[in-house]
Coordinates of C-alpha atoms in Angstrom, one line a residue:
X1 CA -15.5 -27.7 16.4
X2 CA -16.7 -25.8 13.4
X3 CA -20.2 -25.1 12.3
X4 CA -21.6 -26.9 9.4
X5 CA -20.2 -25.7 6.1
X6 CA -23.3 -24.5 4.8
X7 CA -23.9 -22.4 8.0
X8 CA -20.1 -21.2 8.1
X9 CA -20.1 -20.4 4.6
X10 CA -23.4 -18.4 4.6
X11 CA -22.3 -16.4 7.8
X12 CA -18.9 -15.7 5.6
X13 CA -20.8 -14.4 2.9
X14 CA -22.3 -11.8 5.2
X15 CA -19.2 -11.2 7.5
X16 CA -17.2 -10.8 4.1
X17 CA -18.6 -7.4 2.2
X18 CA -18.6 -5.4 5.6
X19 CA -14.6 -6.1 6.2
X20 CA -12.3 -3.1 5.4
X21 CA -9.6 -5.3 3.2
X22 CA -12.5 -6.8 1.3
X23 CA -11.9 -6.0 -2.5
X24 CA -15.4 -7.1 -3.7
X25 CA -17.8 -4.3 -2.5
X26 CA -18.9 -3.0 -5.8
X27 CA -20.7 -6.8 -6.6
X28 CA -22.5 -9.6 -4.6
X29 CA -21.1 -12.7 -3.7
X30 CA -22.6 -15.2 -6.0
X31 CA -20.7 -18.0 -4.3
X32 CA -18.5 -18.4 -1.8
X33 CA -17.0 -22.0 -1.1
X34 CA -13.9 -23.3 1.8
X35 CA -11.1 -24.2 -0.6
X36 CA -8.9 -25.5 2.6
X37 CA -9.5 -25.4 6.2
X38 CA -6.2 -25.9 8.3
X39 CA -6.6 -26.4 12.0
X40 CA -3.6 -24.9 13.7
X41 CA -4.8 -25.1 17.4
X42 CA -7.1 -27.5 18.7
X43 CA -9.3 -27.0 22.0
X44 CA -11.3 -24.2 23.2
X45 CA -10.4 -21.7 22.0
X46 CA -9.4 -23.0 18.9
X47 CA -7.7 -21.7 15.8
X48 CA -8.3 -22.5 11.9
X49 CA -7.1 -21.0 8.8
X50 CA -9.4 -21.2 6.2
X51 CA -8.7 -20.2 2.5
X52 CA -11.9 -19.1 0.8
X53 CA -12.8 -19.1 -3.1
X54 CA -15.0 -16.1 -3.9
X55 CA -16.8 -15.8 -6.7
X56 CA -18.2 -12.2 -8.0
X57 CA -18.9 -11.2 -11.4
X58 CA -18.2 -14.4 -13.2
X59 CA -14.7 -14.2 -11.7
X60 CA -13.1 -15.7 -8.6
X61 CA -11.4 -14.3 -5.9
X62 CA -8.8 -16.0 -3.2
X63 CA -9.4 -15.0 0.3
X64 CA -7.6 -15.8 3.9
X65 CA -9.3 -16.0 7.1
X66 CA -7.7 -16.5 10.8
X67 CA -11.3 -18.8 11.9
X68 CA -11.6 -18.4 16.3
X69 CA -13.7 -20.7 17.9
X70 CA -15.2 -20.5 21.4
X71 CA -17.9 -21.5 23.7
X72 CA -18.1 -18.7 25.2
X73 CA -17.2 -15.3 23.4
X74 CA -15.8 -12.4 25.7
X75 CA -17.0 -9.1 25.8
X76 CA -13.7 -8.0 24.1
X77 CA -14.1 -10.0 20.7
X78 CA -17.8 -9.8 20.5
X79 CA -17.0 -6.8 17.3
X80 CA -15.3 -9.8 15.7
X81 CA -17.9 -12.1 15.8
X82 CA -18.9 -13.9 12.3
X83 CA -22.4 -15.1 12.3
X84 CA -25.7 -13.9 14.6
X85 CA -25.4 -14.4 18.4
X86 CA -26.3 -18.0 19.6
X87 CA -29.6 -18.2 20.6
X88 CA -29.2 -19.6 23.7
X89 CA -28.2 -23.4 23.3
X90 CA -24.8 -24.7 23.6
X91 CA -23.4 -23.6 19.9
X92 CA -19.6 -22.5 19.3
X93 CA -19.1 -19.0 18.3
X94 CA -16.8 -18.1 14.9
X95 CA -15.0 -14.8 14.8
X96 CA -12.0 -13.5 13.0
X97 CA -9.0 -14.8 15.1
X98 CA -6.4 -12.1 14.1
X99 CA -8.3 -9.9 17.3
X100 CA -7.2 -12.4 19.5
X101 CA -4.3 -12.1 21.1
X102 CA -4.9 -15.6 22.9
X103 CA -4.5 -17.4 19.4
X104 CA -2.4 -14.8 17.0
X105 CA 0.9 -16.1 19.7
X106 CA 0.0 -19.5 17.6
X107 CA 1.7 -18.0 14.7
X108 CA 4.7 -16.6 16.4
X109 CA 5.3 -20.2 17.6
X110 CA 4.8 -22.1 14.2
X111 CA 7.2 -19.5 12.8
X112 CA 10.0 -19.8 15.4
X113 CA 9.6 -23.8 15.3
X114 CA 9.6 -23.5 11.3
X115 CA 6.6 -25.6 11.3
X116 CA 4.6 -27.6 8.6
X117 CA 0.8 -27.4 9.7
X118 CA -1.1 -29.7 6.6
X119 CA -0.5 -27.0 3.7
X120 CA 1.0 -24.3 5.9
X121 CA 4.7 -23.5 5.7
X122 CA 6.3 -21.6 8.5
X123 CA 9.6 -20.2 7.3
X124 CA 12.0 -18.1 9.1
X125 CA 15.4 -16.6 7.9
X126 CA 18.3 -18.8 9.0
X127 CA 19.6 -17.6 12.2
X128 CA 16.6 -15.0 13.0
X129 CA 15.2 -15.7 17.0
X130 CA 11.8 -15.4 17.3
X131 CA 10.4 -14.5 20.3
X132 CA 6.8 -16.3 21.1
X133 CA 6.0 -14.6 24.2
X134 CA 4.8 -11.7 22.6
X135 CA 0.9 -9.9 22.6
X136 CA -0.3 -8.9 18.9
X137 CA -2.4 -5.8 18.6
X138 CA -4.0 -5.6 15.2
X139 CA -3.6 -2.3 13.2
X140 CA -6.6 -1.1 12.6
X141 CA -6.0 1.6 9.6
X142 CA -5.4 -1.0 7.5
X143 CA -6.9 -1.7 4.1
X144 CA -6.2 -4.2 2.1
X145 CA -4.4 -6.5 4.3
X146 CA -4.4 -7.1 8.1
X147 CA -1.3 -6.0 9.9
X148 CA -0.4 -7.3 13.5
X149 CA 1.9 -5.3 16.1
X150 CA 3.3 -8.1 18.6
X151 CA 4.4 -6.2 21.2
X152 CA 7.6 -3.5 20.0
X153 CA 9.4 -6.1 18.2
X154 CA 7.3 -7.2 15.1
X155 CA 5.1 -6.4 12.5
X156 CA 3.1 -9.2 11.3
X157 CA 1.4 -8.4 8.0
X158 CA -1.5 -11.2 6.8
X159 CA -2.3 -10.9 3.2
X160 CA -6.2 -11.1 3.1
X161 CA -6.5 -11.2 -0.8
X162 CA -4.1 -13.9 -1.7
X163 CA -2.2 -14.0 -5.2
X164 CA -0.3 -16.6 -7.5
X165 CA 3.0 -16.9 -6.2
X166 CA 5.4 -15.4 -4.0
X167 CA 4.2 -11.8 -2.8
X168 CA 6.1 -9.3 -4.1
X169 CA 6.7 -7.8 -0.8
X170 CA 8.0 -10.9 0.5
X171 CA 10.1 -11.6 -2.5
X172 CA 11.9 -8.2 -2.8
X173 CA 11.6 -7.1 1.0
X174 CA 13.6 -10.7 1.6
X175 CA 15.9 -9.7 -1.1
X176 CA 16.6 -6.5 0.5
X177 CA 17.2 -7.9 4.4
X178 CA 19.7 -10.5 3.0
X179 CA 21.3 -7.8 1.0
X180 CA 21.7 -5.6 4.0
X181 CA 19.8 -2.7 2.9
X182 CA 19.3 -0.4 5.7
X183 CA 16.4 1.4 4.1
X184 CA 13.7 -1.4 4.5
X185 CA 12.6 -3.2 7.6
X186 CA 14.6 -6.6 8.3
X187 CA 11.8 -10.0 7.7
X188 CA 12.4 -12.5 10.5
X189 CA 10.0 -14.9 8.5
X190 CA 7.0 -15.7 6.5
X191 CA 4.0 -18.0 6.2
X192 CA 2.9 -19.7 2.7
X193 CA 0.8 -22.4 1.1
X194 CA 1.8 -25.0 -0.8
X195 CA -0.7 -25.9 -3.3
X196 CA -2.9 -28.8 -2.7
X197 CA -2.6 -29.9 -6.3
X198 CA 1.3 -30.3 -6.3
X199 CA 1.4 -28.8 -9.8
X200 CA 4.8 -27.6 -9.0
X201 CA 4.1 -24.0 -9.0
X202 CA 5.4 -21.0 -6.2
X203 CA 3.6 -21.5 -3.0
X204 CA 1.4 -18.9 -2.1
X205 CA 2.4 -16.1 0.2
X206 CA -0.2 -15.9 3.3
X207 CA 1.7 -13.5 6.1
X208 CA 5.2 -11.9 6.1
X209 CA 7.0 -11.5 9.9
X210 CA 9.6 -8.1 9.9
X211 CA 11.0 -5.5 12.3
X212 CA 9.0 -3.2 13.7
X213 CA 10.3 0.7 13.3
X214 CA 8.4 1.6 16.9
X215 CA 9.9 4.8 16.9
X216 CA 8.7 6.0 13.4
X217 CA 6.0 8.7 11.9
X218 CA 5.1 7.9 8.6
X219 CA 5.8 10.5 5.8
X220 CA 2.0 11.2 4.9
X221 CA 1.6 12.7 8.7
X222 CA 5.1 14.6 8.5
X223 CA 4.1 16.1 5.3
X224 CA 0.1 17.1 6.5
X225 CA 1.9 18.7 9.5
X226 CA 3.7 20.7 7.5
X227 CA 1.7 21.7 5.3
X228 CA -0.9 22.9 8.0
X229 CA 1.7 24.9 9.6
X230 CA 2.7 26.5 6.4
X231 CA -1.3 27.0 5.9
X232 CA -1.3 28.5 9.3
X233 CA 1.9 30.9 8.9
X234 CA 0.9 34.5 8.8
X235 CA 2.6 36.9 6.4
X236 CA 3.9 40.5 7.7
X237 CA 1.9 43.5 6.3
X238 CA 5.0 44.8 4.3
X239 CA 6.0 41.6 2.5
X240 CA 4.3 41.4 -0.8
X241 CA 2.6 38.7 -2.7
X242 CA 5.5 36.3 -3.4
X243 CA 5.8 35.8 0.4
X244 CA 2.9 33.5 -0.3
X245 CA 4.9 31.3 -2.7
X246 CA 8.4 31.2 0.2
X247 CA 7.2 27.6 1.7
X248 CA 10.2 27.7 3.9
X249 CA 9.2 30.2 5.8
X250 CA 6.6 28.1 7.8
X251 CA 8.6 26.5 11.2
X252 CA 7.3 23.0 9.7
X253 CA 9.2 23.2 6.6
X254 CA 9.7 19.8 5.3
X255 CA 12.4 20.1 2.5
X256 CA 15.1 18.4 4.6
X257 CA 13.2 15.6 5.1
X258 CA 12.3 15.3 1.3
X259 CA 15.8 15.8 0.3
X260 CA 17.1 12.8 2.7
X261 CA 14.0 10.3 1.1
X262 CA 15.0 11.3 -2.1
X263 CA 18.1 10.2 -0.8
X264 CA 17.0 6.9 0.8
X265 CA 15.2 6.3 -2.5
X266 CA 18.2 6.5 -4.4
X267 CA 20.1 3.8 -2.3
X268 CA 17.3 1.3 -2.5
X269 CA 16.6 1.6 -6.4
X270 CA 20.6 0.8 -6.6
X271 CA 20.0 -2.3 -3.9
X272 CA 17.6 -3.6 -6.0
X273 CA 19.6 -3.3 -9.0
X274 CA 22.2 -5.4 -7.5
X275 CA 19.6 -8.0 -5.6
X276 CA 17.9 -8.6 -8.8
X277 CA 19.4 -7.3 -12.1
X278 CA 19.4 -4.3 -14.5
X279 CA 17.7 -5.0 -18.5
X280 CA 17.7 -2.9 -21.0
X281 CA 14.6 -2.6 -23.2
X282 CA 14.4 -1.6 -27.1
X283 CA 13.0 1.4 -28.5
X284 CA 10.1 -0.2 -29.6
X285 CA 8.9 -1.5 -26.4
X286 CA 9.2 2.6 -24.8
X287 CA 7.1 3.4 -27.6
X288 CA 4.5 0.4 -26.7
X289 CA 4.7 1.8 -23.4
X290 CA 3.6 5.2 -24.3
X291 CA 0.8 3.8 -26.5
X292 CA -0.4 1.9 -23.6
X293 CA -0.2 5.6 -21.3
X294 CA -2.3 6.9 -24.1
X295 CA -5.1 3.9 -24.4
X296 CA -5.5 4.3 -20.3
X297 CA -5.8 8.1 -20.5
X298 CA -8.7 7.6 -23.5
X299 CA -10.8 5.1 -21.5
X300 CA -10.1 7.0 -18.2
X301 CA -11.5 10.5 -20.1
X302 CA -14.6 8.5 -21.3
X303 CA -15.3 7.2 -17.7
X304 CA -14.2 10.5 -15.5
X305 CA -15.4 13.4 -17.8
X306 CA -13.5 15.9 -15.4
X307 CA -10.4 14.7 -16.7
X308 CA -10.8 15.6 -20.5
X309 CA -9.9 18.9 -20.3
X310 CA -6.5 18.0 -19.7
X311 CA -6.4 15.3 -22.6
X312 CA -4.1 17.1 -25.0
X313 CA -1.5 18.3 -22.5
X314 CA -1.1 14.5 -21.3
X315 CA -1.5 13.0 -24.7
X316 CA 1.2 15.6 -25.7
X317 CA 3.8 14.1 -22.7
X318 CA 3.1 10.0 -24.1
X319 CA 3.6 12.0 -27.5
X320 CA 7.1 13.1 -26.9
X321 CA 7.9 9.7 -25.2
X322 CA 7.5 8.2 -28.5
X323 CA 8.7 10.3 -29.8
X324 CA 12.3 10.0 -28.1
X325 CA 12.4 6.8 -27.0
X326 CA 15.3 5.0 -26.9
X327 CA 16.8 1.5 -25.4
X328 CA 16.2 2.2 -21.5
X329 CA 17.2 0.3 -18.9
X330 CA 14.9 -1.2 -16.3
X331 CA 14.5 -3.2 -12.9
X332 CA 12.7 -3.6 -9.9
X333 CA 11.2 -0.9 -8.4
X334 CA 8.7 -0.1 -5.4
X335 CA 5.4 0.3 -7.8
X336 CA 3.0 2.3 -5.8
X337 CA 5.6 4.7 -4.4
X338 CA 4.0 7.3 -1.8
X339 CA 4.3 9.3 1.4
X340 CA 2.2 6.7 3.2
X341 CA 4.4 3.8 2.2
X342 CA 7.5 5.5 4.6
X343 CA 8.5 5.8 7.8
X344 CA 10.8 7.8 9.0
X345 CA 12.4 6.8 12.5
X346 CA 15.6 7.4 14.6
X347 CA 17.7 5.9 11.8
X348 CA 16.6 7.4 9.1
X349 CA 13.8 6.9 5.9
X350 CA 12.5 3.4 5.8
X351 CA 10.4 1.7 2.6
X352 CA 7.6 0.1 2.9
X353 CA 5.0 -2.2 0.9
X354 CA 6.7 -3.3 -1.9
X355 CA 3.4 -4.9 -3.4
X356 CA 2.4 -2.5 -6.4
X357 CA -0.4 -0.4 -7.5
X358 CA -3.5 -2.4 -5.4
X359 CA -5.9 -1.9 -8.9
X360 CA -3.2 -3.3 -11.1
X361 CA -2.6 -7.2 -12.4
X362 CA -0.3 -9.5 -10.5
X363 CA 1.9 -9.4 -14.1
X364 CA 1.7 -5.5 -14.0
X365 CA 3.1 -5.3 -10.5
X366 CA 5.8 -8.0 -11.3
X367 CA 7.3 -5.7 -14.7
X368 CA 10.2 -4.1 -14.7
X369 CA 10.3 -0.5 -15.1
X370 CA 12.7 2.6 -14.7
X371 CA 13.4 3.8 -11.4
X372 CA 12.0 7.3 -12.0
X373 CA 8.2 5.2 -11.8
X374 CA 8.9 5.8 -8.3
X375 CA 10.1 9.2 -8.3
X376 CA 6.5 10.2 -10.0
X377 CA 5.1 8.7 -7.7
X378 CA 6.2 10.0 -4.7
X379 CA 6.3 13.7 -6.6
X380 CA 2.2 13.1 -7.0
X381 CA 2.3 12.1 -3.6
X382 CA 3.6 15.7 -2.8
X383 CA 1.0 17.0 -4.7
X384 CA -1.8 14.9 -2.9
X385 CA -0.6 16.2 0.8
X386 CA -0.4 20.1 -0.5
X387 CA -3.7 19.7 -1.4
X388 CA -5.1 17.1 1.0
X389 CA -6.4 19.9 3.7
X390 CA -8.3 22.2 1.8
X391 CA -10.3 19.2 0.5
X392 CA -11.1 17.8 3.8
X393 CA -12.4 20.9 5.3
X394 CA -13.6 23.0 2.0
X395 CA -12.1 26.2 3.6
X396 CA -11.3 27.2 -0.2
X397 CA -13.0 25.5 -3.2
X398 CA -10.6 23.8 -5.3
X399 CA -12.1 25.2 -8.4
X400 CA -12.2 28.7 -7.1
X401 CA -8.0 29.1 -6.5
X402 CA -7.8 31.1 -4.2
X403 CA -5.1 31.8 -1.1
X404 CA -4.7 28.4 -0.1
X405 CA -4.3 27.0 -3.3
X406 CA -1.5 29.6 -4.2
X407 CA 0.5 28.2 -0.8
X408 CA -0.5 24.6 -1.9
X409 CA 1.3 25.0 -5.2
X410 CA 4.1 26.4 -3.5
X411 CA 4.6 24.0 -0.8
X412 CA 4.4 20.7 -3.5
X413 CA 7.3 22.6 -5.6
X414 CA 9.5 23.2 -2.9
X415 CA 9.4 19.7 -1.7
X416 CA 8.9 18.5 -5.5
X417 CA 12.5 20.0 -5.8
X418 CA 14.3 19.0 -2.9
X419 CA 13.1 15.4 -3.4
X420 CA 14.5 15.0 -6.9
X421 CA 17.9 16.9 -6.0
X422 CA 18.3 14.3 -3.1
X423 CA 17.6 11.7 -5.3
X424 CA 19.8 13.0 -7.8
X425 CA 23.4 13.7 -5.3
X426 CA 22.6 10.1 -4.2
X427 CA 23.2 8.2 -7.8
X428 CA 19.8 8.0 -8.6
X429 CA 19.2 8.9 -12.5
X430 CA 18.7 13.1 -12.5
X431 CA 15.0 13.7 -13.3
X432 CA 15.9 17.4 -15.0
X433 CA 18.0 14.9 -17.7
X434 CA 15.1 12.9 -18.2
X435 CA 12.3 15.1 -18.0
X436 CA 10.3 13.6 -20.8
X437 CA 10.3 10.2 -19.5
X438 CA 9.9 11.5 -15.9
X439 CA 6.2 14.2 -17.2
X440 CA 5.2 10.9 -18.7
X441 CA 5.4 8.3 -15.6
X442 CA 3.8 11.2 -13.6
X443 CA 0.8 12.0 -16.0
X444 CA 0.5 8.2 -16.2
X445 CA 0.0 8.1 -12.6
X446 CA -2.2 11.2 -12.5
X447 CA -4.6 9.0 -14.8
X448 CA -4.4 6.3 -12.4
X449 CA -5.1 8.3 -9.3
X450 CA -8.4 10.2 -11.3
X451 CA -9.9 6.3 -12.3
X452 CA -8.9 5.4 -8.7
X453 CA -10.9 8.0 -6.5
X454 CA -13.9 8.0 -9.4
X455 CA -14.2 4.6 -8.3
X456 CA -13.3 4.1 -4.6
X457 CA -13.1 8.1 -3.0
X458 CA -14.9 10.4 -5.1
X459 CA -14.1 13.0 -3.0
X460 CA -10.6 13.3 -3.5
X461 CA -11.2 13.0 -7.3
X462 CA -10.4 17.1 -7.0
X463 CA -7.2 16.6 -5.6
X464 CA -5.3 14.7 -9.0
X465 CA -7.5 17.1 -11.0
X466 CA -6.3 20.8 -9.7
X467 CA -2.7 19.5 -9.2
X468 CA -3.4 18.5 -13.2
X469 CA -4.3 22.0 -13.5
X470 CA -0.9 23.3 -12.5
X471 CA 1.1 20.8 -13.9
X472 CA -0.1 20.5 -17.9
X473 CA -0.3 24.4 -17.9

């Protein structure tokens, strides 16, 4: 039995602002209200899903919570408790279900039934076996979502801020399974909600079931490693300075394993071509487009001052867009392409997150663009691991140079290169025959990634910043 609303509701509006995947920590809650509360498991312990409406800032937020309720909470799920200890009488206790292994099997069971739970939809993929003997584990480096590991078979991944629609992960990673891409991980099934309203509309994507890789490091680790060893590779007293810029000559040297996700990259821009179209776009819209580049860059400079001394070089780049744009062709694409959105296992690169940039609009993530968005990306990604150690430990200030920095340089370009030449012998569009458009994605997402860590990690603002340094020179 839940507590009374007024007491869950309060205790939510406390538990809420200290969770990780909470997107509201800059404001209060002015009001937060229970849209829907679904009990999926009756009993003690028992199980709710509960949709909360959050308001902050004259806007309002969607929110999903996995509601336990027991007598008697157990050492082991006393760090997920919502609400103060009881204070001795007989009174439930409410914590966040998705630490409990003794109700998270509930959702493996709904999905492998393909049950209908009041608003809740349980899908599966026709033909996909779900096993329900399973025990989650919940991942705890985690974000904005809440992913759970049921045993060495699945990934469950719970969408904590909930959007309009079909998720775009769902929707493309689907897509991808059915169209036998070998580059993404296969989804067994999926959890939604249809609207209480029955206005027709998409239901909403709550939780998305898939493979998961057990055996794979993800590329952000593979690339840190590498570039500590490289850090940590000693020249010989005869070789001369331009040892310092021979990044293969570390043992970790990572430009294999660039060149194969270039690779990988390739064959899952040309999947999602085929799974969901290719349009071409007028002139006029490319030259919108660099406008738009240009408008973010101006409000970014007025809100990050350490950005405007690179102002003319970028403006320069959405310059020269306009200046050549022509009809392009666009499609899906990934949308917040990075090292830590791939895995790289037994088989080979994997793809991961197919949800877009998290500070962008639902429409934003949903717009087609050209497949060399991604490649930016992933080259600023390159850029963010070279630099990544000397701004965790300070062993050379950024703004000083210095050896470190000289290697760091070094080490993005090699792997820069190998990346877009894998890319490249794999079908994807060559970035050196389209270096305008390509400068142009990647200053754009240098803006992006300066507004970002003002905001949320001011510590790595240096990182975008230095790598600007090099790259408008």
């Amino acid at each position: 039995m839940l507590p009374p609303e007024h007491v869950l509701t309060r205790d939510l509006a406390a538990w809420l602002p200290r969770q990780r995947w909470f997107g509201g920590k800059d404001a209060p809650i002015e009001e937060l209200s229970i849209a829907i509360a679904t009990e999926l498991r009756a009993g003690d312990p028992g199980l709710h899903h509960l949709v909360l409406d959050v308001r902050q800032n004259g806007a309002s937020d969607r929110y999903q919570v996995l509601l336990g309720v027991r007598r008697d909470l157990p050492d082991r799920l006393r760090y997920a408790r919502i609400g103060a200890p009881p204070d001795g009488g007989a009174k439930e206790q409410v914590y966040d279900a998705a630490h409990d292994p003794d109700l998270t099997r509930t959702l493996l069971e709904d999905l492998a039934a393909g049950a209908s739970v009041g608003p809740l939809r349980f899908r599966h993929v026709p033909g996909a076996r779900i096993r329900t003997d399973l025990t989650s584990l919940p991942i705890t480096a985690e974000q904005s979502n809440t992913s759970l590991l049921f045993g060495d078979d699945y990934i469950c991944k719970l969408f904590r801020r909930l959007s309009d629609g079909i998720n775009l992960d769902l929707e493309v990673n689907l897509a991808l399974t059915q169209a036998g891409c070998e580059h993404v991980p296969a989804v067994h099934g999926w959890i939604e909600l249809e609207e209480a309203d029955g206005a027709g509309g998409e239901p909403v994507t709550l939780g998305l079931l898939s493979d998961y890789l057990r055996t794979g490091a993800d590329g952000w680790s593979l690339a840190i490693a590498s570039v500590r060893d490289w850090f940590a590779h000693t020249t010989q007293p005869e070789e001369d300075e331009w040892a310092e810029l021979d990044a293969s000559a570390a043992g970790g040297d990572f430009a294999a394993e660039a060149e194969r996700l270039g690779a990988a990259t390739a064959q899952v821009h040309r999947a999602l071509a085929d799974a969901f179209g290719v349009t071409v776009v007028p002139a006029d819209e490319i030259r919108a487009m660099a406008a738009r580049m240009n408008a973010e860059l101006t409000g970014t400079c007025r809100d990050v001052p350490g950005l405007a001394p690179h102002a003319k070089a970028l403006t320069g780049a959405f310059i020269d867009l306009a200046a050549q744009a022509g009809p392009l062709a666009v499609q899906r694409v990934h949308g917040d392409y990075h090292l830590g959105q791939v895995l790289r296992s037994e088989s080979g690169w994997t793809l991961l997150d197919f949800e877009g940039e998290p500070a962008r609009t639902q429409r934003e993530r949903r717009a087609l663009s050209h497949p060399l968005r991604d490649v930016a990306g992933m080259l600023r990604s390159f850029e963010y691991a070279a630099r990544f150690l000397i701004t965790r430990s300070g062993t050379v200030p950024l703004e000083s140079g210095g050896r470190l920095e000289t290697r760091a340089h070094a080490w993005a370009a090699r792997n820069r290169a190998a990346f877009c030449r894998g890319y490249a012998a794999a079908g994807g569009a060559d970035p050196a025959a389209h270096a305008v458009l390509l400068r142009a994605f990647e200053f754009e997402k240098a803006v992006y990634e300066v507004r970002y860590e003002a905001r949320n990690r001011p510590a790595w603002l240096p990182v975008p910043l230095k790598s600007l340094a090099h790259l408008t020179a």
